[in-house]
């Protein structure tokens, strides 16, 4: 079975509080995008399933999130055997685009069909929690408000059609380090999440784009923040309606209503960066055959 595993971007990212268990309560508007890995899932040849990809540095066994998800599915349902997963990796790794979670979610969708379990999208996304906090959203896809650690999902109206330019600068940001720098009580600026939800309900792309906001940007190291700001400025100069960093970064994205302007941004960013992509919003996933 062949599936696409869409990346996600954060239209907003807010941190509400640090919990007793050490995790943080988040509030994020998440959007699936058409930049995607391509997965093939087949019954395993050997006793243990493998996960191979075109990136040699990714884990190939149980530590690959694709296999973590397969194990979670077997544990939760008692159905399905070992599977071999091959991944054409298109989503940059450690980029704030939930690439690993997208692969995990795709494997859950595949196993749901291969075993005939036919779990509902919500049941499947619940199993996804075991593989990571972004997996439940990646199971559903489309547009959603994500709360709790990211696993409490409320589907939202789709982002109006637009062109999305993604640019991943060549450095990585440590998510635990970012969380450790956030002092929740001292967050001065927060996203207008309710405003973004209203703009989505009104089908107002400009209203969404001018409210993009990610609180992690404010705690980046100054030189990283400067680079992120430079990419955002270039996107805006080229005609983006808004630009922001996705997740814990470092990928920056811009939303465009005009394809020619998005194309120009892509070309200009391509002069300095290798990982630049032009994509579009992606809709909800089909989780089962029925
Ligand atoms: P998020 O946006 O959810 O924080 P990310 O984009 O920052 O995710 P990923 O690319 O999803 O980060 O994954 C990062 C880590 O997960 C890497 O250390 C990588 O080795 C490991 N990993 C395991 N399986 C996969 C997979 N199938 N694809 C990508 N990374 C994987």
Coordinates of C-alpha atoms and ligand atoms in Angstrom, one line a residue:
X1 CA 0.0 0.0 0.0
X2 CA 1.4 3.4 -1.0
X3 CA 0.4 6.6 1.0
X4 CA 1.4 10.2 1.2
X5 CA 2.4 11.6 4.6
X6 CA 1.8 15.4 4.6
X7 CA 3.9 17.8 6.6
X8 CA 2.2 20.4 8.9
X9 CA 2.8 24.0 9.6
X10 CA 1.7 26.0 12.7
X11 CA -0.5 29.0 11.8
X12 CA -0.2 29.8 15.5
X13 CA 1.7 28.4 18.4
X14 CA 1.0 29.4 22.0
X15 CA 2.2 27.9 25.3
X16 CA -0.4 28.3 28.0
X17 CA 1.2 26.7 31.1
X18 CA 3.8 24.3 32.4
X19 CA 2.1 21.2 33.8
X20 CA 3.0 19.2 36.9
X21 CA 4.1 16.3 34.7
X22 CA 6.7 18.6 33.1
X23 CA 4.9 18.9 29.7
X24 CA 3.4 22.1 28.5
X25 CA -0.2 22.9 27.6
X26 CA -0.2 24.3 24.1
X27 CA -2.8 26.0 21.9
X28 CA -1.9 25.8 18.2
X29 CA -3.7 26.2 14.9
X30 CA -2.2 23.4 12.7
X31 CA -2.5 23.2 8.9
X32 CA -1.5 20.2 6.8
X33 CA 0.4 21.0 3.6
X34 CA 1.0 19.1 0.3
X35 CA 4.8 18.7 0.9
X36 CA 4.8 15.0 1.7
X37 CA 6.8 11.9 2.2
X38 CA 5.8 8.9 0.2
X39 CA 5.5 5.6 2.1
X40 CA 5.0 2.0 1.0
X41 CA 3.8 -0.4 3.6
X42 CA 3.9 -4.1 3.0
X43 CA 3.8 -7.3 5.2
X44 CA 7.3 -7.8 6.6
X45 CA 9.8 -10.2 4.9
X46 CA 11.6 -11.0 8.2
X47 CA 10.5 -11.6 11.8
X48 CA 10.9 -7.9 12.6
X49 CA 9.6 -5.0 10.5
X50 CA 12.1 -2.6 9.0
X51 CA 11.9 1.1 8.0
X52 CA 14.1 2.1 5.1
X53 CA 14.4 5.6 3.7
X54 CA 16.6 7.5 1.3
X55 CA 18.2 9.3 4.3
X56 CA 20.9 7.0 5.7
X57 CA 21.0 8.7 9.1
X58 CA 17.4 7.9 10.0
X59 CA 16.8 4.9 12.3
X60 CA 15.8 1.8 10.3
X61 CA 14.3 -0.4 13.1
X62 CA 11.9 0.1 16.0
X63 CA 13.2 3.6 16.6
X64 CA 11.9 4.9 13.3
X65 CA 8.5 6.5 14.1
X66 CA 6.9 4.5 11.3
X67 CA 7.7 1.3 13.3
X68 CA 6.8 2.9 16.6
X69 CA 3.3 3.6 15.1
X70 CA 3.0 0.0 13.8
X71 CA 3.8 -1.4 17.2
X72 CA 1.3 1.0 18.9
X73 CA -1.4 -0.1 16.4
X74 CA -0.7 -3.8 17.2
X75 CA -0.7 -3.1 20.9
X76 CA -4.0 -1.2 20.9
X77 CA -6.0 -3.4 18.5
X78 CA -4.4 -6.8 18.7
X79 CA -4.5 -6.8 14.9
X80 CA -1.9 -6.8 12.2
X81 CA 1.5 -8.4 11.8
X82 CA 5.0 -6.9 11.3
X83 CA 5.3 -4.5 8.4
X84 CA 8.1 -3.2 6.2
X85 CA 7.9 0.5 5.5
X86 CA 9.9 2.2 2.8
X87 CA 10.0 6.0 2.9
X88 CA 10.8 8.5 0.2
X89 CA 11.7 11.4 2.5
X90 CA 10.7 14.7 1.1
X91 CA 10.0 16.6 4.4
X92 CA 13.2 18.0 5.9
X93 CA 14.1 16.3 9.2
X94 CA 14.1 18.3 12.5
X95 CA 12.5 21.1 10.8
X96 CA 9.3 21.9 12.8
X97 CA 7.2 20.2 10.0
X98 CA 6.4 17.0 11.9
X99 CA 7.9 14.8 9.3
X100 CA 8.4 11.8 11.6
X101 CA 4.9 12.2 13.0
X102 CA 3.5 12.3 9.5
X103 CA 5.2 9.0 8.6
X104 CA 3.8 7.5 11.9
X105 CA 0.3 8.7 11.1
X106 CA 0.5 7.3 7.5
X107 CA 1.5 3.8 8.9
X108 CA -1.5 3.9 11.3
X109 CA -3.8 4.7 8.3
X110 CA -2.2 1.9 6.3
X111 CA -2.6 -0.6 9.1
X112 CA -6.2 0.5 9.7
X113 CA -7.0 -0.5 6.1
X114 CA -4.7 -3.6 5.7
X115 CA -6.1 -5.2 8.9
X116 CA -9.8 -4.3 8.1
X117 CA -9.9 -2.7 11.6
X118 CA -11.7 0.3 10.1
X119 CA -11.2 2.5 13.2
X120 CA -12.6 6.0 13.0
X121 CA -10.2 8.9 12.5
X122 CA -10.6 9.8 16.1
X123 CA -9.9 6.3 17.4
X124 CA -6.9 6.1 15.1
X125 CA -5.6 9.5 16.3
X126 CA -5.9 8.3 19.9
X127 CA -3.6 5.4 19.1
X128 CA -1.3 8.0 17.5
X129 CA -0.7 9.7 20.9
X130 CA 1.5 6.8 21.8
X131 CA 3.9 7.6 19.0
X132 CA 4.1 11.4 19.7
X133 CA 2.1 14.5 20.4
X134 CA 1.9 15.7 16.7
X135 CA 0.8 12.2 15.4
X136 CA -2.9 12.7 16.3
X137 CA -3.1 15.8 14.1
X138 CA -1.2 14.1 11.3
X139 CA -3.7 11.3 11.4
X140 CA -6.6 13.7 10.8
X141 CA -4.9 16.2 8.5
X142 CA -6.7 19.3 7.2
X143 CA -6.9 22.3 9.6
X144 CA -7.4 21.9 13.4
X145 CA -7.0 23.6 16.8
X146 CA -4.6 21.4 18.8
X147 CA -4.6 21.8 22.6
X148 CA -3.1 19.9 25.6
X149 CA 0.2 18.5 24.4
X150 CA -1.2 18.7 20.9
X151 CA -3.4 15.7 21.1
X152 CA -6.7 17.4 21.9
X153 CA -8.0 18.3 18.5
X154 CA -10.9 20.4 17.2
X155 CA -11.3 20.3 13.4
X156 CA -11.5 23.8 11.9
X157 CA -12.7 25.1 8.5
X158 CA -10.0 24.8 5.9
X159 CA -7.4 27.5 5.2
X160 CA -8.6 29.2 2.0
X161 CA -6.7 28.1 -1.2
X162 CA -3.3 29.7 -1.3
X163 CA 0.4 29.2 -2.1
X164 CA 2.8 28.3 0.7
X165 CA 6.5 28.9 0.5
X166 CA 8.6 26.9 3.0
X167 CA 12.3 27.7 3.7
X168 CA 14.4 25.6 6.2
X169 CA 17.6 27.3 7.1
X170 CA 20.5 24.9 7.7
X171 CA 20.6 24.8 11.5
X172 CA 18.5 22.9 14.0
X173 CA 16.8 24.2 17.0
X174 CA 16.6 22.0 20.1
X175 CA 12.9 21.8 21.2
X176 CA 13.7 21.0 24.9
X177 CA 16.0 24.0 25.0
X178 CA 13.3 26.3 23.5
X179 CA 10.8 25.1 26.1
X180 CA 13.4 25.6 28.9
X181 CA 13.9 29.3 27.7
X182 CA 10.1 30.0 27.8
X183 CA 8.9 31.6 31.0
X184 CA 5.2 31.2 30.6
X185 CA 4.3 34.0 33.0
X186 CA 6.5 36.4 31.1
X187 CA 5.2 35.8 27.6
X188 CA 4.4 39.3 26.5
X189 CA 3.0 38.7 23.0
X190 CA 0.7 35.8 22.2
X191 CA -1.1 34.8 19.0
X192 CA -4.7 35.9 18.5
X193 CA -5.9 32.3 18.2
X194 CA -9.6 33.3 18.4
X195 CA -9.0 35.8 15.6
X196 CA -7.4 33.1 13.4
X197 CA -10.3 30.8 14.1
X198 CA -12.8 33.5 13.2
X199 CA -10.9 34.3 10.0
X200 CA -10.9 30.6 9.0
X201 CA -14.7 30.5 9.7
X202 CA -15.1 33.6 7.4
X203 CA -12.8 32.1 4.7
X204 CA -10.6 35.2 5.1
X205 CA -7.0 34.3 4.0
X206 CA -5.7 37.8 4.7
X207 CA -7.2 37.8 8.2
X208 CA -5.4 34.5 8.9
X209 CA -2.1 35.6 7.4
X210 CA -1.8 38.8 9.4
X211 CA -2.4 36.9 12.6
X212 CA 0.3 34.2 12.1
X213 CA 2.3 34.1 15.4
X214 CA 4.7 31.6 17.1
X215 CA 5.8 32.4 20.7
X216 CA 9.0 30.2 20.2
X217 CA 10.4 32.9 17.8
X218 CA 10.7 35.3 20.8
X219 CA 13.1 32.9 22.7
X220 CA 15.4 32.0 19.8
X221 CA 19.1 32.8 20.2
X222 CA 19.6 36.3 18.8
X223 CA 21.6 35.2 15.7
X224 CA 19.0 32.5 14.9
X225 CA 16.2 35.0 15.4
X226 CA 17.9 37.4 13.0
X227 CA 18.1 34.8 10.3
X228 CA 14.4 33.8 10.8
X229 CA 13.5 37.5 10.6
X230 CA 15.5 37.9 7.4
X231 CA 13.7 35.1 5.7
X232 CA 10.3 36.5 6.9
X233 CA 11.2 39.9 5.5
X234 CA 12.1 38.4 2.1
X235 CA 8.8 36.6 2.0
X236 CA 6.9 39.7 2.8
X237 CA 8.9 41.8 0.3
X238 CA 8.0 39.3 -2.3
X239 CA 4.3 39.7 -1.5
X240 CA 3.5 37.2 1.2
X241 CA 0.3 38.1 3.2
X242 CA 2.0 36.9 6.3
X243 CA 5.0 34.8 7.4
X244 CA 6.0 32.9 10.6
X245 CA 8.2 30.0 11.9
X246 CA 6.6 26.6 12.1
X247 CA 6.6 24.6 15.4
X248 CA 10.0 24.7 17.1
X249 CA 11.6 25.7 13.8
X250 CA 13.7 26.5 12.0
X251 CA 11.4 26.3 9.0
X252 CA 9.8 29.6 8.0
X253 CA 6.7 29.8 5.8
X254 CA 4.9 32.5 3.9
X255 CA 1.2 32.5 2.7
X256 CA 0.6 34.0 -0.7
X257 CA -2.6 34.7 -2.7
X258 CA -0.7 35.0 -6.0
X259 CA 1.3 32.1 -7.4
X260 CA 3.7 34.4 -9.4
X261 CA 4.7 36.1 -6.1
X262 CA 5.2 32.8 -4.4
X263 CA 7.3 31.6 -7.3
X264 CA 9.5 34.7 -7.0
X265 CA 10.0 34.1 -3.3
X266 CA 10.9 30.5 -4.0
X267 CA 13.5 31.6 -6.6
X268 CA 15.0 34.3 -4.4
X269 CA 15.3 32.1 -1.3
X270 CA 16.7 29.3 -3.5
X271 CA 19.7 31.6 -4.2
X272 CA 20.7 31.2 -0.5
X273 CA 19.0 28.1 0.8
X274 CA 18.8 24.5 -0.4
X275 CA 15.6 23.4 1.4
X276 CA 12.9 25.7 -0.2
X277 CA 9.5 24.4 -1.3
X278 CA 6.3 25.6 -2.9
X279 CA 3.2 23.8 -1.7
X280 CA -0.5 24.3 -0.8
X281 CA -2.9 23.6 2.0
X282 CA -3.8 19.9 2.2
X283 CA -7.2 18.6 3.2
X284 CA -8.3 15.9 5.7
X285 CA -6.9 12.4 5.4
X286 CA -8.8 9.3 4.4
X287 CA -8.2 7.0 7.4
X288 CA -10.1 3.9 6.3
X289 CA -11.5 2.3 3.2
X290 CA -15.1 2.8 4.1
Ligands
LIG1 P1 8.1 18.3 15.1 O1 7.6 19.4 14.1 O2 7.0 17.3 15.4 O3 8.9 18.8 16.3 P2 10.5 17.8 13.5 O4 10.1 18.2 12.2 O5 11.2 18.9 14.3 O6 9.1 17.4 14.3 P3 11.1 15.2 12.8 O7 11.7 15.4 11.4 O8 9.7 14.7 12.8 O9 11.3 16.5 13.6 O10 11.9 14.1 13.6 C1 13.0 14.3 14.3 C2 13.7 13.1 15.0 O11 12.9 11.9 14.8 C3 15.0 12.9 14.4 O12 15.9 12.7 15.5 C4 14.9 11.6 13.6 O13 16.1 10.8 13.7 C5 13.7 10.8 14.3 N1 12.9 10.0 13.4 C6 12.5 8.8 13.6 N2 11.7 8.3 12.6 C7 11.7 9.3 11.7 C8 11.1 9.4 10.4 N3 10.3 8.5 9.9 N4 11.2 10.6 9.8 C9 11.9 11.6 10.3 N5 12.5 11.5 11.5 C10 12.4 10.4 12.2

